One Martini backbone bead per residue (centre of mass of N, CA, C, O) as a GRO file, in nm:
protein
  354
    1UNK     BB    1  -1.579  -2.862   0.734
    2UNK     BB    2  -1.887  -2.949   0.710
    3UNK     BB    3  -1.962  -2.606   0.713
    4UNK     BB    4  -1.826  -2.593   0.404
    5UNK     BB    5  -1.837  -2.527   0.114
    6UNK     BB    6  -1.724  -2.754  -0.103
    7UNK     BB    7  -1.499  -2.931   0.081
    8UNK     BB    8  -1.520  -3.216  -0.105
    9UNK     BB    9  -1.347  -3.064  -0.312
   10UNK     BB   10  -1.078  -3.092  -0.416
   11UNK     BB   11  -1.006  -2.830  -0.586
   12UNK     BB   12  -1.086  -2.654  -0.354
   13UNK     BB   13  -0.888  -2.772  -0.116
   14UNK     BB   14  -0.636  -2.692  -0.292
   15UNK     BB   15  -0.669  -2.423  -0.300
   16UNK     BB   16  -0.677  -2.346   0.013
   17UNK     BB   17  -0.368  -2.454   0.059
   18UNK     BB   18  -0.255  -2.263  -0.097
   19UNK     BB   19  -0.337  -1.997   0.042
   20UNK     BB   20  -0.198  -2.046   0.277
   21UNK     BB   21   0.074  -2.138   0.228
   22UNK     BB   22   0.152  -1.866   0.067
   23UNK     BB   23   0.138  -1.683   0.262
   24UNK     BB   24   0.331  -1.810   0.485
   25UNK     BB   25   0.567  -1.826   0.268
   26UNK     BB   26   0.557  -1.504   0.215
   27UNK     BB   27   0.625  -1.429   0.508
   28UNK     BB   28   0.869  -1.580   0.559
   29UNK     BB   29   1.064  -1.503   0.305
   30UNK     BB   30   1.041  -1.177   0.350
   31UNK     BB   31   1.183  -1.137   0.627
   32UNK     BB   32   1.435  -1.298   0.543
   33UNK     BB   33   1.515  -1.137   0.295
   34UNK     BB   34   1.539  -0.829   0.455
   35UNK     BB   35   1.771  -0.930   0.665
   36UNK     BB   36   1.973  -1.052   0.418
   37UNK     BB   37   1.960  -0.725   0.259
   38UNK     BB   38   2.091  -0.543   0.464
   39UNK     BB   39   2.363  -0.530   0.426
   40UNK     BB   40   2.424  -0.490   0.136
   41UNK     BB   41   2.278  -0.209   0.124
   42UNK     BB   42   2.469  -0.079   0.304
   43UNK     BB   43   2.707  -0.104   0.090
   44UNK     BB   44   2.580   0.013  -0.165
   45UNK     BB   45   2.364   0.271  -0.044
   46UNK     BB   46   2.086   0.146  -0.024
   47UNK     BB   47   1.911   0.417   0.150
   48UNK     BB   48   1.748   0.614   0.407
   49UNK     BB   49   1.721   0.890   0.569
   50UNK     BB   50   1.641   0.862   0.944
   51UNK     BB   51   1.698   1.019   1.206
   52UNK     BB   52   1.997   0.998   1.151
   53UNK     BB   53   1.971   0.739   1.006
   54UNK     BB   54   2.041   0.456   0.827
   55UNK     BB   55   1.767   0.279   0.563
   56UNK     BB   56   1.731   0.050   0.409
   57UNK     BB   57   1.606  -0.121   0.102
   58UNK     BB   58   1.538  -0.419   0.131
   59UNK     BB   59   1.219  -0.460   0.157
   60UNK     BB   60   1.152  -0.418  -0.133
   61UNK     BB   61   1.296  -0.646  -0.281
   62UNK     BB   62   1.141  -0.876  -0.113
   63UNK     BB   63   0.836  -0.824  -0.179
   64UNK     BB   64   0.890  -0.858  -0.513
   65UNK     BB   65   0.989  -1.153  -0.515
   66UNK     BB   66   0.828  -1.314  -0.344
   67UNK     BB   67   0.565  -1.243  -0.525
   68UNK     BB   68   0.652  -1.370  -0.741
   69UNK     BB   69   0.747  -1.633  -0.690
   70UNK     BB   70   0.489  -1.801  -0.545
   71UNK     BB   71   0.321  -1.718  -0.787
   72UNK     BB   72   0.469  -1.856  -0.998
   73UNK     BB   73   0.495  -2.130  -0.866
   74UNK     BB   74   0.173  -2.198  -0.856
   75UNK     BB   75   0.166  -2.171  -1.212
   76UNK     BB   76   0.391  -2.404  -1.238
   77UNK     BB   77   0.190  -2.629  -1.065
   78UNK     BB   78  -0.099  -2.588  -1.123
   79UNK     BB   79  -0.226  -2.491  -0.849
   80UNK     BB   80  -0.362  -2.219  -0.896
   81UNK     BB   81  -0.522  -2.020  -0.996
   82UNK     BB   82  -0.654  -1.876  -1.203
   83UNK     BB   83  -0.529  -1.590  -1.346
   84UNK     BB   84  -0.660  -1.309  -1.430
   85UNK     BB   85  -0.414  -1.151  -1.575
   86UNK     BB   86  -0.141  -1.202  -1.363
   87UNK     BB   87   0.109  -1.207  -1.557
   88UNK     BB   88   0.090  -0.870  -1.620
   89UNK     BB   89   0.070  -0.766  -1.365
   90UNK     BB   90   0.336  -0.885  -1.287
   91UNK     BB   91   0.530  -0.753  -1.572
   92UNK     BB   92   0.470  -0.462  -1.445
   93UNK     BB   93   0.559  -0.436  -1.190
   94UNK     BB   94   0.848  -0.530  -1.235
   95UNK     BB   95   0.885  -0.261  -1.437
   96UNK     BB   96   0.836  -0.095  -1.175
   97UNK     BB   97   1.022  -0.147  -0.961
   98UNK     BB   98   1.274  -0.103  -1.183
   99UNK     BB   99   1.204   0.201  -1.150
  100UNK     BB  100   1.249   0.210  -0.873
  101UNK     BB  101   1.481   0.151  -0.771
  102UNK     BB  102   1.644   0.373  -1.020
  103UNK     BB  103   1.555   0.594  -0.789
  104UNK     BB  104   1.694   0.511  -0.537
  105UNK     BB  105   1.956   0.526  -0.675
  106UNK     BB  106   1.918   0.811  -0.917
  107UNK     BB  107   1.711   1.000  -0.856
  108UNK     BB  108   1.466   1.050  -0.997
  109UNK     BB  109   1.245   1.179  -1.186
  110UNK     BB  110   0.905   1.178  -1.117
  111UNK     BB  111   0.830   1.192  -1.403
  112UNK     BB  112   0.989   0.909  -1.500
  113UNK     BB  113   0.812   0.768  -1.330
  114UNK     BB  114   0.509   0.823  -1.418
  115UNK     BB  115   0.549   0.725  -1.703
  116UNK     BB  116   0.616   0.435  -1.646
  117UNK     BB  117   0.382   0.381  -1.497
  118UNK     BB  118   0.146   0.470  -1.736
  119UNK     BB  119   0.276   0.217  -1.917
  120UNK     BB  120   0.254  -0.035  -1.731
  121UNK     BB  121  -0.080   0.025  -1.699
  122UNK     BB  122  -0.170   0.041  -2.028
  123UNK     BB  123  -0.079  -0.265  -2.074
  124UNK     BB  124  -0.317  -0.373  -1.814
  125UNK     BB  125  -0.564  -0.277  -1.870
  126UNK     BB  126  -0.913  -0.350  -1.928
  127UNK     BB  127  -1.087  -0.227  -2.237
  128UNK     BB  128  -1.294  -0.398  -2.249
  129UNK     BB  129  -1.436  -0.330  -1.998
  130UNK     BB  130  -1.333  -0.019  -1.979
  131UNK     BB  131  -1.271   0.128  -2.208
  132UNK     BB  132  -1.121   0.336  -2.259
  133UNK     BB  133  -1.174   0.622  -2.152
  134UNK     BB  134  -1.187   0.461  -1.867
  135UNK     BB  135  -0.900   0.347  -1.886
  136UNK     BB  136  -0.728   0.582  -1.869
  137UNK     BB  137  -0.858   0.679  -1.609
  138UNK     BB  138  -0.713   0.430  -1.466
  139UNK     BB  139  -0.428   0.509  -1.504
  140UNK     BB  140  -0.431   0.782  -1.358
  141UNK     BB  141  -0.514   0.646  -1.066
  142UNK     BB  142  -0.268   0.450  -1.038
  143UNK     BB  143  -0.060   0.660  -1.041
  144UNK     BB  144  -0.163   0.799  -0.798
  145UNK     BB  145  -0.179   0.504  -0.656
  146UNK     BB  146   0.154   0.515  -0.623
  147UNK     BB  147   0.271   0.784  -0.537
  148UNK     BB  148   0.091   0.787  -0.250
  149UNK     BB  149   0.259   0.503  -0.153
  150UNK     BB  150   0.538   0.655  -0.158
  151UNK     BB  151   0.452   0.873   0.054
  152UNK     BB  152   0.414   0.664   0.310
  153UNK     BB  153   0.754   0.590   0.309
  154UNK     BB  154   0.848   0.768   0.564
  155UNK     BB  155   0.691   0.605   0.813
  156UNK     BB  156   0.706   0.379   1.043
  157UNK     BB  157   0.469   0.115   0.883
  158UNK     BB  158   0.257   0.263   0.719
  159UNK     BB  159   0.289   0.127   0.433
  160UNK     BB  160   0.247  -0.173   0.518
  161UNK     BB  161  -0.037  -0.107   0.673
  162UNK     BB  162  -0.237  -0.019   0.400
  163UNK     BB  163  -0.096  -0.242   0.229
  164UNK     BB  164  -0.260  -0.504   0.372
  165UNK     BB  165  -0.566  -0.334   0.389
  166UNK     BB  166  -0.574  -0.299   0.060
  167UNK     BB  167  -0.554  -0.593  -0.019
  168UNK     BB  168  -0.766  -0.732   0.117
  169UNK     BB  169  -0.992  -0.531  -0.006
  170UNK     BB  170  -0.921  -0.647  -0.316
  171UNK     BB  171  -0.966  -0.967  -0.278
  172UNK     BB  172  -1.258  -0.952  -0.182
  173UNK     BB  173  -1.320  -0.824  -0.468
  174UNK     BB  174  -1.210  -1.056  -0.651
  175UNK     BB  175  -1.364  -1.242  -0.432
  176UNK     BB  176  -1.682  -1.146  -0.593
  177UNK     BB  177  -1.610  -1.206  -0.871
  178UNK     BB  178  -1.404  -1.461  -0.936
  179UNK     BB  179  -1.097  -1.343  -0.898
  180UNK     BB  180  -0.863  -1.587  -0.813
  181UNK     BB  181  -0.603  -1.480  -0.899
  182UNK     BB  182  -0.618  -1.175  -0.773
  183UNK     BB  183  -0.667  -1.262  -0.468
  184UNK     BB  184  -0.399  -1.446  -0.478
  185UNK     BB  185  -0.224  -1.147  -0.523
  186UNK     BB  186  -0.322  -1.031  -0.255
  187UNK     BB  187  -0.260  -1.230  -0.046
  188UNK     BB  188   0.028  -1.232  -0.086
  189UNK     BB  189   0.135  -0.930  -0.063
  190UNK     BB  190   0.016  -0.914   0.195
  191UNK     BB  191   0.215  -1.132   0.371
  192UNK     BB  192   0.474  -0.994   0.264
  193UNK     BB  193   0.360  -0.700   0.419
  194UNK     BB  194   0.391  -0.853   0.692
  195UNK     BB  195   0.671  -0.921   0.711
  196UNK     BB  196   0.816  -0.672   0.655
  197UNK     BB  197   0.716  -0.549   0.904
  198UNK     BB  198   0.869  -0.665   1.131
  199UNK     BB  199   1.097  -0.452   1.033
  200UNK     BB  200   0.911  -0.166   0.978
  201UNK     BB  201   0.877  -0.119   1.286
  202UNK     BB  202   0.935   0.039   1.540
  203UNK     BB  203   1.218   0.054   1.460
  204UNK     BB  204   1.349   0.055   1.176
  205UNK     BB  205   1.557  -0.163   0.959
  206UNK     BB  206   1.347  -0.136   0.687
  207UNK     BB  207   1.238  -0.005   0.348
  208UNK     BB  208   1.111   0.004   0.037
  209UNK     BB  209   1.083   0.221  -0.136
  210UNK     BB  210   1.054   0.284  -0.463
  211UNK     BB  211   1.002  -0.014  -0.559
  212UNK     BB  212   0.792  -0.111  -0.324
  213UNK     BB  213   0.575   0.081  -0.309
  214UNK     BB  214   0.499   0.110  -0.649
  215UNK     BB  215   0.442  -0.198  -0.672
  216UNK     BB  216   0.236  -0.210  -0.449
  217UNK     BB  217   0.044  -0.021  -0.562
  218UNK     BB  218   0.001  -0.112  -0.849
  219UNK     BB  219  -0.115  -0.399  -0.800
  220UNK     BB  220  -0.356  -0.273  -0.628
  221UNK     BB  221  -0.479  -0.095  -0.845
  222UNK     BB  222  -0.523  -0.301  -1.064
  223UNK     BB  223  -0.692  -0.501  -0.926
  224UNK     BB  224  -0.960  -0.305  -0.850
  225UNK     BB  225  -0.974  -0.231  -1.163
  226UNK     BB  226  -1.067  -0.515  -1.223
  227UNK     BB  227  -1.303  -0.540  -1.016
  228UNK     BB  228  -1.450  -0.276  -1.153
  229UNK     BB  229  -1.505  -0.404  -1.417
  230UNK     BB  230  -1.831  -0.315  -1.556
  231UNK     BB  231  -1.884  -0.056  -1.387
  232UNK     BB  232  -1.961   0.227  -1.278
  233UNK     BB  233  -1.801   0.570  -1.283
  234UNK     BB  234  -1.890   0.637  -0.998
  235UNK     BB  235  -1.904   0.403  -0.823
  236UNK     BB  236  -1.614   0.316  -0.859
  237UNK     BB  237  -1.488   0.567  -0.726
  238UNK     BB  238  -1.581   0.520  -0.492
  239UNK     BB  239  -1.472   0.264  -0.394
  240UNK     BB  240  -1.167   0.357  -0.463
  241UNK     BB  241  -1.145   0.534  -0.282
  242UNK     BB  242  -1.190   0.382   0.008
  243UNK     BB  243  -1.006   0.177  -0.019
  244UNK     BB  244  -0.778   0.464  -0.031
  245UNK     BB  245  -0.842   0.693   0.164
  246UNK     BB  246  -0.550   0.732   0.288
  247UNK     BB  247  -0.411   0.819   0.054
  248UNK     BB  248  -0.608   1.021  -0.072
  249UNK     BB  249  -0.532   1.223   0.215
  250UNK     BB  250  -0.205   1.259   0.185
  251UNK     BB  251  -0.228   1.369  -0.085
  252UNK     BB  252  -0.437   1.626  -0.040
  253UNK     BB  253  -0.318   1.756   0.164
  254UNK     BB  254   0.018   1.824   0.053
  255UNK     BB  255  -0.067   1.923  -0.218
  256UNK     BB  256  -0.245   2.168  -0.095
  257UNK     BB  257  -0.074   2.289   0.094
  258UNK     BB  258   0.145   2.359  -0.089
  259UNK     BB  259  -0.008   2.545  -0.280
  260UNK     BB  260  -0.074   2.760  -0.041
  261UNK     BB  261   0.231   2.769   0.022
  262UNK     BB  262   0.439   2.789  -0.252
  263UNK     BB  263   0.518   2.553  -0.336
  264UNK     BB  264   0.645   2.219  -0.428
  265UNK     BB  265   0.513   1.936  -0.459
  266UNK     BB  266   0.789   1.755  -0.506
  267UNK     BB  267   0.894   1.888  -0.214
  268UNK     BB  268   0.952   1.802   0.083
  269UNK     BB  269   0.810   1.737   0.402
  270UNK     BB  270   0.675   1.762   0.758
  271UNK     BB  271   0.329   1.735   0.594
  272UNK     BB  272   0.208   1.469   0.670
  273UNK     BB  273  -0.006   1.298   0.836
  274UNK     BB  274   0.205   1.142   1.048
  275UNK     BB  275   0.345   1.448   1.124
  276UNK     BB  276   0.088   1.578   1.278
  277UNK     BB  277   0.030   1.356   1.468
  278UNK     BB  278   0.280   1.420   1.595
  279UNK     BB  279   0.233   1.700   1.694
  280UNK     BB  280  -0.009   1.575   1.867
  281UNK     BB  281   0.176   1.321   2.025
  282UNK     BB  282   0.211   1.101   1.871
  283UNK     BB  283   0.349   0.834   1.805
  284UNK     BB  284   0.464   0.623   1.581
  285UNK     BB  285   0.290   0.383   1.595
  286UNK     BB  286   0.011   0.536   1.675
  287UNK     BB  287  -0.020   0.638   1.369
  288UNK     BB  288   0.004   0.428   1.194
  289UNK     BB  289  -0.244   0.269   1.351
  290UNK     BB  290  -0.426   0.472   1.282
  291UNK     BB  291  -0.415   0.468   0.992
  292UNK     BB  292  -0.473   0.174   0.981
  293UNK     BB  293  -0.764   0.193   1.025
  294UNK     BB  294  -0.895   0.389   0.857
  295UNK     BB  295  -0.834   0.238   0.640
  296UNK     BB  296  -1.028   0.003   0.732
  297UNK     BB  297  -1.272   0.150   0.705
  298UNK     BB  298  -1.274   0.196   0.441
  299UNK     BB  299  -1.262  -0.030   0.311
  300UNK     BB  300  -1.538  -0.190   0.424
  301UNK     BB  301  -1.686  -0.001   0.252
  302UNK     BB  302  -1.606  -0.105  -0.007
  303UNK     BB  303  -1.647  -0.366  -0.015
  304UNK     BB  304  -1.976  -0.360   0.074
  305UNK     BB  305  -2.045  -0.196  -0.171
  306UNK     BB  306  -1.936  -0.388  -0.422
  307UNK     BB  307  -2.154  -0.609  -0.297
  308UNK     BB  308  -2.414  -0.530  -0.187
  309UNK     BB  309  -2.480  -0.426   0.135
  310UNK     BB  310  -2.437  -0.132   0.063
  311UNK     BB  311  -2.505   0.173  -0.001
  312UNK     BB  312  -2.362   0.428  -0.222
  313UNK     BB  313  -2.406   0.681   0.003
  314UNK     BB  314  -2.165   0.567   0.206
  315UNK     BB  315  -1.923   0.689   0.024
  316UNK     BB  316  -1.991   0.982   0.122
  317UNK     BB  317  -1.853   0.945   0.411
  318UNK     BB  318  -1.559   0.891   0.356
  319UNK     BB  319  -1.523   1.148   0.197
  320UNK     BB  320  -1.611   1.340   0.436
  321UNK     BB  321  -1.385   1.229   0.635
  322UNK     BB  322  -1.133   1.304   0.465
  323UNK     BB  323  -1.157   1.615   0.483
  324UNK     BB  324  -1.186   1.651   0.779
  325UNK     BB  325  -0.905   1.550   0.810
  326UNK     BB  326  -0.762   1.770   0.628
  327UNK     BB  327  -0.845   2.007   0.766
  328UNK     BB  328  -0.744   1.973   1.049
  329UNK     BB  329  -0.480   1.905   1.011
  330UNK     BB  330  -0.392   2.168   0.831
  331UNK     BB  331  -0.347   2.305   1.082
  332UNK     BB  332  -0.130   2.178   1.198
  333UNK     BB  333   0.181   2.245   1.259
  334UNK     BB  334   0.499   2.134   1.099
  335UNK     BB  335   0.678   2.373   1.272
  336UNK     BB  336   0.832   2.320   1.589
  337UNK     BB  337   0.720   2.219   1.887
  338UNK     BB  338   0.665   1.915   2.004
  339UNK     BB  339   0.461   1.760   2.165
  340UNK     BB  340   0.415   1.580   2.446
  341UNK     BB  341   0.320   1.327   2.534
  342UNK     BB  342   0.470   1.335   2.849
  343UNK     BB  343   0.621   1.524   3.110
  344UNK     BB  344   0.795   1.319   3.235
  345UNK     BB  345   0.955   1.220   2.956
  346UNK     BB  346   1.058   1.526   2.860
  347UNK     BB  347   1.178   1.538   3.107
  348UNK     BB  348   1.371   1.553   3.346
  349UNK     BB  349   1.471   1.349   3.601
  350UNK     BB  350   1.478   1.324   3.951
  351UNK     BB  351   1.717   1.223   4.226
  352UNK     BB  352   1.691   1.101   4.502
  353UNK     BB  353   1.878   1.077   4.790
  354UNK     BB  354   1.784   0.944   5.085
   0.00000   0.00000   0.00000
């Protein structure tokens, strides 16, 4: 404690107590509620077809409860940080929720979910710090990683593991700016999808559904929207692709893929990056522990970038990975038969007796 700057400061004090216990208790809240809302899911059929069997959409409803509730909370005890605008971005991320339910529930459509999420962006950019102009490209953004968010939900792992790395690289961006609101609000949702994870992890319990994924995609994209509102738009573009750069690679290959092969973009279909590494033979936690690294390594080029450590043409390096990934993976077949991780594992044993 004597070698940290500040320490001997009470309001200090209070900051970091309060950013454990809501993290701790954000993790353990949202584990405990996602397993005790798995039974009534499937009784509601509020559920997922996975592998031939149903999953429950439990978990994206803890993780709104849960976010909402903590952060609720802190600034009702007046422990939290100050808010910057946090109470805006929570009162769109809930309306982007129930949005995202009544997806669950009546399977809207697309077009439906698009507007409805870039109604309740539209109302919480800063124009003040990015112009209009700015803004609505910023609009337009959140929409790309909220459906982005939505697609990474296919996976058992992957969307909870990349959006804990990129809400704690959005954190960090906001604690860089001294916008302590932001960062406790990104620091909370990370440890909420870190519960989810408990239930959400090969093979999955709960997944989080249209609710849990657009919510916290949304959270996540207006989070870095403040943290780069009044820096370059060309710089800021870089930032935030590096932040998202999984987000950005699965929709690009998908959507990519899909309009050269004359399909509808809008319709499903196992051609997403996780689906191609199992192709090539990754476990499905493999897959997704990969696409968590590649997150965890874009993240720290925006982070990096953002503070001024490093300069703004390493995010053409992640571009440029980006790309590469996209077009290897778009050459793996998505139809046929799936390699074997091992041929031991793949064939029949057979036991000799005697």
């Amino acid at each position: 404690m004597l070698f940290i700057p500040k320490c001997h400061n009470p309001a200090y004090l209070i900051s970091v107590l309060y950013g454990i216990s809501a993290a701790a208790t954000a993790l353990l809240l949202t584990a405990l509620l996602a397993a005790a809302l798995r039974t009534p899911a499937l009784r509601l059929r509020l559920v997922e077809r996975r592998r031939q069997r149903d999953v429950p959409l439990s978990g994206g409803v803890a993780v709104v409860l849960v976010t909402g509730l903590v952060v609720g909370a802190g600034e009702w005890l007046g422990i939290a940080p100050p808010a910057d605008g946090v109470r805006g971005v929570l009162v769109a991320a809930g309306a982007v929720a129930l949005l995202g339910l009544a997806g669950d529930v009546w399977r809207l459509r697309r077009r439906v979910l698009a507007a409805g999420t870039g109604v309740a962006a539209a109302c919480v950019v800063p124009y003040g710090e990015t112009g209009v102009g700015t803004g609505l490209l910023a609009v337009a953004w959140v929409v790309a990683v909220v459906f982005g968010f939505r697609g990474l939900d296919h996976a058992d792992g992957l969307a909870g593991t990349v959006g804990v790395v990129t809400a704690f690289g959005v954190a960090a961006c906001a604690a860089v700016e001294v916008m302590d609101g932001i960062a406790g609000l990104m620091s909370v949702l990370a440890a909420a999808l870190t519960g989810f994870l408990l239930h959400n992890w090969h093979p999955a319990r709960v997944a989080l559904g249209s609710c849990g994924s657009m919510s916290a995609g949304f959270v996540i994209a207006v989070g870095a929207v403040y943290a780069r509102a009044g820096y370059g738009v060309v710089e800021s573009a870089g930032v935030l692709f590096a932040l998202t750069a999984v987000v950005a690679a699965d929709a690009v290959l998908v959507l990519g893929v899909r309009r050269l092969a004359g399909r509808g973009v809008g319709r499903g279909g196992p051609d997403h990056l996780a689906h191609r590494l199992r192709r090539l033979g990754l476990t499905a936690p493999g897959a997704s522990l990969l696409l968590g690294i590649g997150a965890l390594s874009g993240m720290l080029v925006g982070v990096l970038a953002h503070a001024g450590h490093i300069g703004a043409g390493a995010l053409w390096w992640v571009v440029g990975g980006v790309l590469v990934v996209v077009f290897t993976l778009s050459r793996v077949p998505v139809h046929g038969p799936r390699r074997s991780v091992s041929p031991q594992v793949g064939a029949p044993l057979r036991v000799r007796n005697g």
